[in-house]
Amino acid sequence: MILYHGSIQNVQNPQILRNEIGRDFGFAFYTTDIKEQAERWAIRKAKLANRKSGSRAIGIVSVYEWNEMESELAVKRFQGPSMEWLDLVVKCRSDITFSHDYDIVIGNIANDNVGETVSYVVQGIMRKEDAVERLKFEKINNQIAFCTDRALAELNYQRFYELKG
């Protein structure tokens, strides 16, 4: 499977950075199999960097190969929004000390609209059951989170490309 990571730098040697709270599946190196999604993320990161520092950052997409069929790691795959998916996202986004037992998690990404619904659950404004029903109508992109060093070892860097504009 070909995977993409959008950033403002070429990432030949992915790492798990433990400096951000609010990640859907906890601390991990996040990828997607949707090329356009990674490109949008890279452009967004470049715009943010340019706004912050006035630099001339450009979007860069790093490309990897991962053979899911040969993996013997603990892989959790969600098939769309579900109560189990929402429980994991809420735990990971609200508790920096929370840790799950998966090496790799594959599932939907909590984009801005989805993130709003998740925040309602975290704040106790919306019931989880109502949130799952609401999320079934969202067009949600996917993500593949490599959560352990063992998982990162299965990613094979292929190349990178720069985005214009």
Short mmCIF file of N, CA and C in Angstrom, two decimals:
data_model
loop_
_atom_site.label_atom_id
_atom_site.label_comp_id
_atom_site.label_asym_id
_atom_site.label_seq_id
_atom_site.Cartn_x
_atom_site.Cartn_y
_atom_site.Cartn_z
N MET A 1 0.85 -1.16 0.00
CA MET A 1 0.00 0.00 0.00
C MET A 1 0.90 1.24 0.00
N ILE A 2 0.58 2.20 -0.86
CA ILE A 2 1.31 3.46 -0.92
C ILE A 2 0.67 4.43 0.07
N LEU A 3 1.51 5.06 0.89
CA LEU A 3 1.04 6.01 1.90
C LEU A 3 1.74 7.35 1.72
N TYR A 4 1.08 8.41 2.16
CA TYR A 4 1.57 9.77 1.99
C TYR A 4 1.56 10.51 3.32
N HIS A 5 2.54 11.42 3.48
CA HIS A 5 2.61 12.27 4.67
C HIS A 5 2.88 13.70 4.21
N GLY A 6 1.94 14.60 4.51
CA GLY A 6 2.08 15.99 4.11
C GLY A 6 2.75 16.82 5.20
N SER A 7 3.73 17.63 4.79
CA SER A 7 4.50 18.41 5.76
C SER A 7 5.15 19.59 5.03
N ILE A 8 6.13 20.22 5.68
CA ILE A 8 6.94 21.24 5.01
C ILE A 8 8.38 20.77 4.92
N GLN A 9 8.59 19.48 5.17
CA GLN A 9 9.91 18.90 5.02
C GLN A 9 9.81 17.46 4.55
N ASN A 10 10.86 17.00 3.92
CA ASN A 10 10.95 15.62 3.51
C ASN A 10 11.23 14.77 4.75
N VAL A 11 10.41 13.75 4.97
CA VAL A 11 10.55 12.92 6.17
C VAL A 11 11.00 11.52 5.75
N GLN A 12 12.32 11.35 5.65
CA GLN A 12 12.86 10.04 5.27
C GLN A 12 12.84 9.05 6.43
N ASN A 13 13.02 9.57 7.63
CA ASN A 13 13.08 8.73 8.83
C ASN A 13 12.00 9.18 9.81
N PRO A 14 10.78 8.69 9.64
CA PRO A 14 9.67 9.13 10.50
C PRO A 14 9.93 8.83 11.97
N GLN A 15 9.39 9.71 12.80
CA GLN A 15 9.49 9.55 14.24
C GLN A 15 8.13 9.84 14.87
N ILE A 16 7.95 9.34 16.06
CA ILE A 16 6.76 9.63 16.83
C ILE A 16 7.09 10.82 17.73
N LEU A 17 6.45 11.95 17.45
CA LEU A 17 6.69 13.15 18.23
C LEU A 17 5.68 13.21 19.37
N ARG A 18 6.15 13.43 20.54
CA ARG A 18 5.28 13.42 21.73
C ARG A 18 5.12 14.82 22.29
N ASN A 19 4.81 15.77 21.41
CA ASN A 19 4.71 17.15 21.88
C ASN A 19 3.36 17.80 21.60
N GLU A 20 2.41 17.06 21.11
CA GLU A 20 1.11 17.63 20.79
C GLU A 20 0.01 16.85 21.48
N ILE A 21 -0.98 17.54 21.96
CA ILE A 21 -2.16 16.87 22.51
C ILE A 21 -3.27 17.00 21.47
N GLY A 22 -4.22 16.12 21.54
CA GLY A 22 -5.37 16.24 20.66
C GLY A 22 -5.27 15.47 19.36
N ARG A 23 -4.37 14.51 19.29
CA ARG A 23 -4.26 13.69 18.09
C ARG A 23 -5.29 12.57 18.17
N ASP A 24 -5.90 12.25 17.05
CA ASP A 24 -7.01 11.29 17.02
C ASP A 24 -6.67 9.94 17.63
N PHE A 25 -5.51 9.40 17.28
CA PHE A 25 -5.13 8.07 17.77
C PHE A 25 -3.91 8.13 18.67
N GLY A 26 -3.69 9.27 19.30
CA GLY A 26 -2.58 9.43 20.23
C GLY A 26 -1.30 9.81 19.51
N PHE A 27 -0.21 9.68 20.23
CA PHE A 27 1.09 10.01 19.66
C PHE A 27 1.44 8.97 18.61
N ALA A 28 1.75 9.45 17.41
CA ALA A 28 2.01 8.55 16.28
C ALA A 28 2.58 9.34 15.12
N PHE A 29 3.02 8.63 14.10
CA PHE A 29 3.37 9.24 12.82
C PHE A 29 2.19 8.97 11.91
N TYR A 30 1.55 10.04 11.43
CA TYR A 30 0.30 9.93 10.69
C TYR A 30 0.53 9.98 9.19
N THR A 31 -0.13 9.05 8.50
CA THR A 31 -0.09 8.99 7.04
C THR A 31 -1.52 8.79 6.52
N THR A 32 -1.64 8.80 5.21
CA THR A 32 -2.92 8.50 4.57
C THR A 32 -2.64 7.81 3.24
N ASP A 33 -3.62 7.07 2.75
CA ASP A 33 -3.48 6.49 1.40
C ASP A 33 -4.19 7.37 0.37
N ILE A 34 -4.63 8.54 0.79
CA ILE A 34 -5.29 9.49 -0.11
C ILE A 34 -4.28 10.61 -0.44
N LYS A 35 -3.74 10.57 -1.63
CA LYS A 35 -2.71 11.53 -2.05
C LYS A 35 -3.17 12.97 -1.89
N GLU A 36 -4.39 13.27 -2.33
CA GLU A 36 -4.90 14.64 -2.28
C GLU A 36 -5.03 15.13 -0.84
N GLN A 37 -5.37 14.25 0.07
CA GLN A 37 -5.48 14.62 1.48
C GLN A 37 -4.11 15.05 2.01
N ALA A 38 -3.06 14.29 1.70
CA ALA A 38 -1.71 14.64 2.14
C ALA A 38 -1.26 15.96 1.51
N GLU A 39 -1.63 16.18 0.26
CA GLU A 39 -1.26 17.44 -0.40
C GLU A 39 -1.95 18.63 0.25
N ARG A 40 -3.23 18.49 0.58
CA ARG A 40 -3.95 19.57 1.28
C ARG A 40 -3.30 19.87 2.62
N TRP A 41 -2.92 18.83 3.34
CA TRP A 41 -2.28 19.01 4.64
C TRP A 41 -0.94 19.72 4.48
N ALA A 42 -0.14 19.34 3.48
CA ALA A 42 1.17 19.96 3.26
C ALA A 42 1.01 21.45 2.93
N ILE A 43 0.03 21.77 2.10
CA ILE A 43 -0.21 23.17 1.75
C ILE A 43 -0.65 23.95 2.99
N ARG A 44 -1.50 23.35 3.79
CA ARG A 44 -1.96 24.01 5.03
C ARG A 44 -0.78 24.27 5.96
N LYS A 45 0.09 23.26 6.14
CA LYS A 45 1.26 23.43 7.01
C LYS A 45 2.18 24.53 6.49
N ALA A 46 2.36 24.61 5.16
CA ALA A 46 3.21 25.64 4.58
C ALA A 46 2.62 27.03 4.82
N LYS A 47 1.33 27.17 4.63
CA LYS A 47 0.68 28.46 4.87
C LYS A 47 0.82 28.90 6.32
N LEU A 48 0.63 27.96 7.25
CA LEU A 48 0.79 28.28 8.67
C LEU A 48 2.21 28.70 8.99
N ALA A 49 3.18 27.98 8.46
CA ALA A 49 4.59 28.31 8.71
C ALA A 49 4.93 29.68 8.13
N ASN A 50 4.42 29.98 6.95
CA ASN A 50 4.71 31.26 6.32
C ASN A 50 4.07 32.41 7.08
N ARG A 51 2.88 32.18 7.61
CA ARG A 51 2.19 33.20 8.40
C ARG A 51 2.93 33.47 9.70
N LYS A 52 3.40 32.40 10.34
CA LYS A 52 4.08 32.54 11.63
C LYS A 52 5.42 33.25 11.52
N SER A 53 6.23 32.83 10.57
CA SER A 53 7.60 33.31 10.52
C SER A 53 7.92 34.19 9.33
N GLY A 54 6.98 34.32 8.41
CA GLY A 54 7.26 35.09 7.21
C GLY A 54 8.23 34.38 6.29
N SER A 55 8.45 33.10 6.52
CA SER A 55 9.38 32.33 5.69
C SER A 55 8.73 31.97 4.35
N ARG A 56 9.43 31.22 3.56
CA ARG A 56 8.93 30.78 2.26
C ARG A 56 8.83 29.26 2.24
N ALA A 57 8.19 28.70 3.23
CA ALA A 57 8.02 27.24 3.30
C ALA A 57 7.13 26.77 2.15
N ILE A 58 7.40 25.58 1.69
CA ILE A 58 6.56 24.97 0.65
C ILE A 58 6.06 23.61 1.14
N GLY A 59 4.96 23.18 0.59
CA GLY A 59 4.41 21.88 0.96
C GLY A 59 5.23 20.76 0.35
N ILE A 60 5.46 19.75 1.14
CA ILE A 60 6.22 18.58 0.69
C ILE A 60 5.45 17.33 1.10
N VAL A 61 5.34 16.39 0.18
CA VAL A 61 4.68 15.12 0.47
C VAL A 61 5.73 14.01 0.40
N SER A 62 5.89 13.30 1.50
CA SER A 62 6.77 12.14 1.54
C SER A 62 5.93 10.90 1.23
N VAL A 63 6.51 9.99 0.46
CA VAL A 63 5.79 8.81 -0.01
C VAL A 63 6.45 7.56 0.57
N TYR A 64 5.62 6.65 1.06
CA TYR A 64 6.09 5.41 1.68
C TYR A 64 5.34 4.22 1.09
N GLU A 65 5.93 3.05 1.32
CA GLU A 65 5.23 1.81 1.01
C GLU A 65 5.13 1.02 2.30
N TRP A 66 3.96 0.41 2.49
CA TRP A 66 3.74 -0.45 3.65
C TRP A 66 2.99 -1.68 3.19
N ASN A 67 3.49 -2.84 3.57
CA ASN A 67 2.85 -4.09 3.20
C ASN A 67 2.01 -4.58 4.38
N GLU A 68 0.77 -4.15 4.41
CA GLU A 68 -0.14 -4.49 5.50
C GLU A 68 -0.32 -6.00 5.64
N MET A 69 -0.34 -6.70 4.52
CA MET A 69 -0.59 -8.14 4.55
C MET A 69 0.54 -8.91 5.24
N GLU A 70 1.74 -8.36 5.23
CA GLU A 70 2.87 -9.05 5.85
C GLU A 70 3.09 -8.63 7.30
N SER A 71 2.34 -7.65 7.76
CA SER A 71 2.51 -7.13 9.11
C SER A 71 2.02 -8.13 10.15
N GLU A 72 2.83 -8.32 11.19
CA GLU A 72 2.43 -9.17 12.30
C GLU A 72 2.19 -8.33 13.55
N LEU A 73 2.04 -7.03 13.36
CA LEU A 73 1.83 -6.12 14.47
C LEU A 73 0.36 -6.04 14.85
N ALA A 74 0.09 -5.40 15.97
CA ALA A 74 -1.29 -5.20 16.42
C ALA A 74 -1.87 -4.02 15.64
N VAL A 75 -2.69 -4.34 14.65
CA VAL A 75 -3.30 -3.33 13.78
C VAL A 75 -4.78 -3.25 14.10
N LYS A 76 -5.25 -2.05 14.39
CA LYS A 76 -6.68 -1.82 14.63
C LYS A 76 -7.23 -1.05 13.44
N ARG A 77 -8.24 -1.62 12.79
CA ARG A 77 -8.86 -1.00 11.63
C ARG A 77 -10.32 -0.68 11.94
N PHE A 78 -10.67 0.60 11.82
CA PHE A 78 -12.05 1.02 11.99
C PHE A 78 -12.69 1.15 10.61
N GLN A 79 -13.92 0.68 10.49
CA GLN A 79 -14.65 0.75 9.23
C GLN A 79 -15.69 1.87 9.30
N GLY A 80 -15.26 3.08 9.48
CA GLY A 80 -16.17 4.21 9.57
C GLY A 80 -16.42 4.60 11.01
N PRO A 81 -17.13 5.71 11.20
CA PRO A 81 -17.42 6.16 12.56
C PRO A 81 -18.24 5.12 13.31
N SER A 82 -17.82 4.83 14.52
CA SER A 82 -18.53 3.88 15.37
C SER A 82 -18.32 4.32 16.82
N MET A 83 -19.02 3.70 17.71
CA MET A 83 -18.86 4.02 19.13
C MET A 83 -17.43 3.72 19.58
N GLU A 84 -16.87 2.60 19.12
CA GLU A 84 -15.51 2.23 19.51
C GLU A 84 -14.50 3.25 18.99
N TRP A 85 -14.66 3.69 17.72
CA TRP A 85 -13.78 4.71 17.12
C TRP A 85 -13.88 6.00 17.92
N LEU A 86 -15.11 6.44 18.19
CA LEU A 86 -15.32 7.69 18.92
C LEU A 86 -14.72 7.61 20.32
N ASP A 87 -14.89 6.48 21.01
CA ASP A 87 -14.29 6.32 22.34
C ASP A 87 -12.78 6.50 22.29
N LEU A 88 -12.12 5.90 21.30
CA LEU A 88 -10.67 6.02 21.20
C LEU A 88 -10.26 7.46 20.90
N VAL A 89 -10.93 8.12 19.96
CA VAL A 89 -10.60 9.50 19.61
C VAL A 89 -10.80 10.42 20.82
N VAL A 90 -11.90 10.25 21.53
CA VAL A 90 -12.16 11.09 22.70
C VAL A 90 -11.08 10.87 23.76
N LYS A 91 -10.72 9.63 24.02
CA LYS A 91 -9.68 9.35 25.02
C LYS A 91 -8.35 9.96 24.61
N CYS A 92 -7.97 9.77 23.34
CA CYS A 92 -6.68 10.27 22.87
C CYS A 92 -6.63 11.80 22.84
N ARG A 93 -7.75 12.42 22.49
CA ARG A 93 -7.77 13.88 22.41
C ARG A 93 -7.89 14.56 23.77
N SER A 94 -8.41 13.87 24.75
CA SER A 94 -8.67 14.54 26.03
C SER A 94 -7.70 14.16 27.14
N ASP A 95 -6.88 13.12 26.95
CA ASP A 95 -5.99 12.65 28.01
C ASP A 95 -4.61 12.36 27.44
N ILE A 96 -3.67 13.26 27.71
CA ILE A 96 -2.32 13.12 27.16
C ILE A 96 -1.61 11.88 27.69
N THR A 97 -2.07 11.34 28.82
CA THR A 97 -1.43 10.16 29.40
C THR A 97 -2.04 8.85 28.90
N PHE A 98 -3.14 8.94 28.14
CA PHE A 98 -3.80 7.73 27.66
C PHE A 98 -2.92 7.02 26.63
N SER A 99 -2.88 5.70 26.73
CA SER A 99 -2.10 4.89 25.80
C SER A 99 -2.91 3.65 25.45
N HIS A 100 -2.95 3.31 24.17
CA HIS A 100 -3.64 2.08 23.75
C HIS A 100 -2.59 1.03 23.38
N ASP A 101 -3.04 -0.17 23.07
CA ASP A 101 -2.13 -1.29 22.82
C ASP A 101 -1.88 -1.59 21.36
N TYR A 102 -2.26 -0.69 20.46
CA TYR A 102 -2.11 -0.94 19.02
C TYR A 102 -0.79 -0.37 18.51
N ASP A 103 -0.18 -1.10 17.58
CA ASP A 103 1.01 -0.59 16.90
C ASP A 103 0.60 0.37 15.78
N ILE A 104 -0.51 0.03 15.12
CA ILE A 104 -0.99 0.83 13.98
C ILE A 104 -2.51 0.94 14.11
N VAL A 105 -3.01 2.15 13.89
CA VAL A 105 -4.46 2.36 13.90
C VAL A 105 -4.86 2.97 12.56
N ILE A 106 -5.87 2.37 11.92
CA ILE A 106 -6.38 2.83 10.64
C ILE A 106 -7.83 3.24 10.83
N GLY A 107 -8.14 4.46 10.45
CA GLY A 107 -9.52 4.90 10.62
C GLY A 107 -9.73 6.31 10.14
N ASN A 108 -10.92 6.78 10.37
CA ASN A 108 -11.31 8.11 9.93
C ASN A 108 -10.55 9.19 10.67
N ILE A 109 -10.40 10.32 10.00
CA ILE A 109 -9.74 11.48 10.59
C ILE A 109 -10.82 12.44 11.10
N ALA A 110 -10.59 12.98 12.26
CA ALA A 110 -11.53 13.94 12.82
C ALA A 110 -11.15 15.33 12.28
N ASN A 111 -11.64 15.64 11.06
CA ASN A 111 -11.38 16.95 10.46
C ASN A 111 -12.14 18.03 11.22
N ASP A 112 -12.20 19.26 10.70
CA ASP A 112 -12.81 20.36 11.45
C ASP A 112 -14.26 20.06 11.84
N ASN A 113 -15.08 19.59 10.91
CA ASN A 113 -16.48 19.29 11.24
C ASN A 113 -16.59 18.14 12.22
N VAL A 114 -15.81 17.10 11.98
CA VAL A 114 -15.82 15.94 12.86
C VAL A 114 -15.23 16.34 14.22
N GLY A 115 -14.16 17.12 14.19
CA GLY A 115 -13.53 17.58 15.42
C GLY A 115 -14.48 18.35 16.30
N GLU A 116 -15.35 19.15 15.68
CA GLU A 116 -16.35 19.90 16.44
C GLU A 116 -17.29 18.93 17.17
N THR A 117 -17.74 17.91 16.47
CA THR A 117 -18.62 16.92 17.08
C THR A 117 -17.90 16.20 18.22
N VAL A 118 -16.65 15.82 18.00
CA VAL A 118 -15.87 15.15 19.05
C VAL A 118 -15.73 16.08 20.26
N SER A 119 -15.49 17.37 20.03
CA SER A 119 -15.34 18.29 21.15
C SER A 119 -16.64 18.42 21.94
N TYR A 120 -17.78 18.32 21.27
CA TYR A 120 -19.06 18.35 21.98
C TYR A 120 -19.18 17.16 22.93
N VAL A 121 -18.68 16.00 22.48
CA VAL A 121 -18.71 14.81 23.33
C VAL A 121 -17.77 14.99 24.52
N VAL A 122 -16.55 15.49 24.25
CA VAL A 122 -15.57 15.69 25.31
C VAL A 122 -16.12 16.65 26.37
N GLN A 123 -16.83 17.70 25.92
CA GLN A 123 -17.37 18.70 26.84
C GLN A 123 -18.67 18.25 27.52
N GLY A 124 -19.21 17.12 27.10
CA GLY A 124 -20.44 16.63 27.68
C GLY A 124 -21.69 17.28 27.11
N ILE A 125 -21.55 17.98 25.98
CA ILE A 125 -22.68 18.65 25.35
C ILE A 125 -23.51 17.68 24.52
N MET A 126 -22.86 16.65 23.97
CA MET A 126 -23.54 15.70 23.09
C MET A 126 -23.28 14.28 23.56
N ARG A 127 -24.29 13.45 23.48
CA ARG A 127 -24.14 12.04 23.80
C ARG A 127 -23.33 11.35 22.69
N LYS A 128 -22.57 10.34 23.05
CA LYS A 128 -21.76 9.60 22.07
C LYS A 128 -22.64 8.99 20.99
N GLU A 129 -23.79 8.45 21.37
CA GLU A 129 -24.69 7.82 20.40
C GLU A 129 -25.16 8.83 19.35
N ASP A 130 -25.46 10.06 19.79
CA ASP A 130 -25.89 11.11 18.86
C ASP A 130 -24.74 11.54 17.96
N ALA A 131 -23.55 11.59 18.53
CA ALA A 131 -22.37 11.98 17.75
C ALA A 131 -22.10 10.97 16.64
N VAL A 132 -22.16 9.68 16.95
CA VAL A 132 -21.92 8.66 15.93
C VAL A 132 -22.94 8.78 14.81
N GLU A 133 -24.20 8.98 15.14
CA GLU A 133 -25.24 9.15 14.12
C GLU A 133 -24.95 10.37 13.24
N ARG A 134 -24.56 11.47 13.87
CA ARG A 134 -24.25 12.70 13.13
C ARG A 134 -23.06 12.49 12.19
N LEU A 135 -22.05 11.75 12.67
CA LEU A 135 -20.83 11.55 11.88
C LEU A 135 -21.05 10.66 10.67
N LYS A 136 -22.09 9.86 10.67
CA LYS A 136 -22.35 8.98 9.52
C LYS A 136 -22.65 9.78 8.26
N PHE A 137 -23.00 11.06 8.41
CA PHE A 137 -23.34 11.88 7.26
C PHE A 137 -22.19 12.77 6.80
N GLU A 138 -21.08 12.72 7.50
CA GLU A 138 -19.90 13.52 7.13
C GLU A 138 -19.06 12.75 6.11
N LYS A 139 -18.45 13.49 5.20
CA LYS A 139 -17.45 12.89 4.31
C LYS A 139 -16.13 12.97 5.06
N ILE A 140 -15.66 11.83 5.53
CA ILE A 140 -14.51 11.80 6.41
C ILE A 140 -13.33 11.13 5.70
N ASN A 141 -12.17 11.80 5.73
CA ASN A 141 -10.96 11.22 5.16
C ASN A 141 -10.39 10.18 6.12
N ASN A 142 -9.33 9.50 5.68
CA ASN A 142 -8.77 8.45 6.52
C ASN A 142 -7.34 8.77 6.92
N GLN A 143 -6.88 8.03 7.90
CA GLN A 143 -5.50 8.16 8.36
C GLN A 143 -5.00 6.81 8.83
N ILE A 144 -3.70 6.62 8.68
CA ILE A 144 -3.03 5.43 9.16
C ILE A 144 -1.97 5.93 10.13
N ALA A 145 -2.15 5.64 11.41
CA ALA A 145 -1.26 6.12 12.46
C ALA A 145 -0.29 5.01 12.87
N PHE A 146 0.99 5.29 12.73
CA PHE A 146 2.04 4.36 13.15
C PHE A 146 2.44 4.77 14.56
N CYS A 147 2.02 3.98 15.55
CA CYS A 147 2.04 4.38 16.95
C CYS A 147 3.25 3.88 17.74
N THR A 148 4.04 2.98 17.16
CA THR A 148 5.20 2.44 17.88
C THR A 148 6.40 2.43 16.95
N ASP A 149 7.58 2.31 17.55
CA ASP A 149 8.80 2.22 16.74
C ASP A 149 8.79 0.95 15.88
N ARG A 150 8.21 -0.13 16.41
CA ARG A 150 8.09 -1.36 15.62
C ARG A 150 7.25 -1.12 14.37
N ALA A 151 6.21 -0.32 14.51
CA ALA A 151 5.36 0.01 13.36
C ALA A 151 6.13 0.86 12.36
N LEU A 152 6.86 1.85 12.85
CA LEU A 152 7.63 2.71 11.95
C LEU A 152 8.65 1.91 11.13
N ALA A 153 9.16 0.84 11.71
CA ALA A 153 10.15 0.01 11.01
C ALA A 153 9.54 -0.67 9.77
N GLU A 154 8.22 -0.77 9.71
CA GLU A 154 7.57 -1.39 8.56
C GLU A 154 7.32 -0.40 7.42
N LEU A 155 7.51 0.89 7.66
CA LEU A 155 7.33 1.91 6.62
C LEU A 155 8.59 1.97 5.77
N ASN A 156 8.44 1.87 4.46
CA ASN A 156 9.58 1.95 3.55
C ASN A 156 9.50 3.25 2.76
N TYR A 157 10.42 4.18 3.07
CA TYR A 157 10.46 5.46 2.38
C TYR A 157 10.75 5.24 0.90
N GLN A 158 10.00 5.94 0.03
CA GLN A 158 10.18 5.81 -1.41
C GLN A 158 10.76 7.07 -2.04
N ARG A 159 10.13 8.20 -1.76
CA ARG A 159 10.54 9.46 -2.39
C ARG A 159 9.76 10.59 -1.75
N PHE A 160 9.99 11.81 -2.26
CA PHE A 160 9.18 12.96 -1.86
C PHE A 160 8.95 13.83 -3.08
N TYR A 161 7.97 14.71 -2.99
CA TYR A 161 7.78 15.71 -4.05
C TYR A 161 7.29 16.99 -3.41
N GLU A 162 7.62 18.10 -4.09
CA GLU A 162 7.24 19.43 -3.62
C GLU A 162 5.98 19.87 -4.34
N LEU A 163 5.20 20.67 -3.64
CA LEU A 163 3.97 21.21 -4.22
C LEU A 163 4.21 22.65 -4.63
N LYS A 164 3.73 23.02 -5.76
CA LYS A 164 3.86 24.40 -6.25
C LYS A 164 2.64 25.19 -5.81
N GLY A 165 2.89 26.44 -5.45
CA GLY A 165 1.78 27.35 -5.12
C GLY A 165 1.41 27.25 -3.76
#
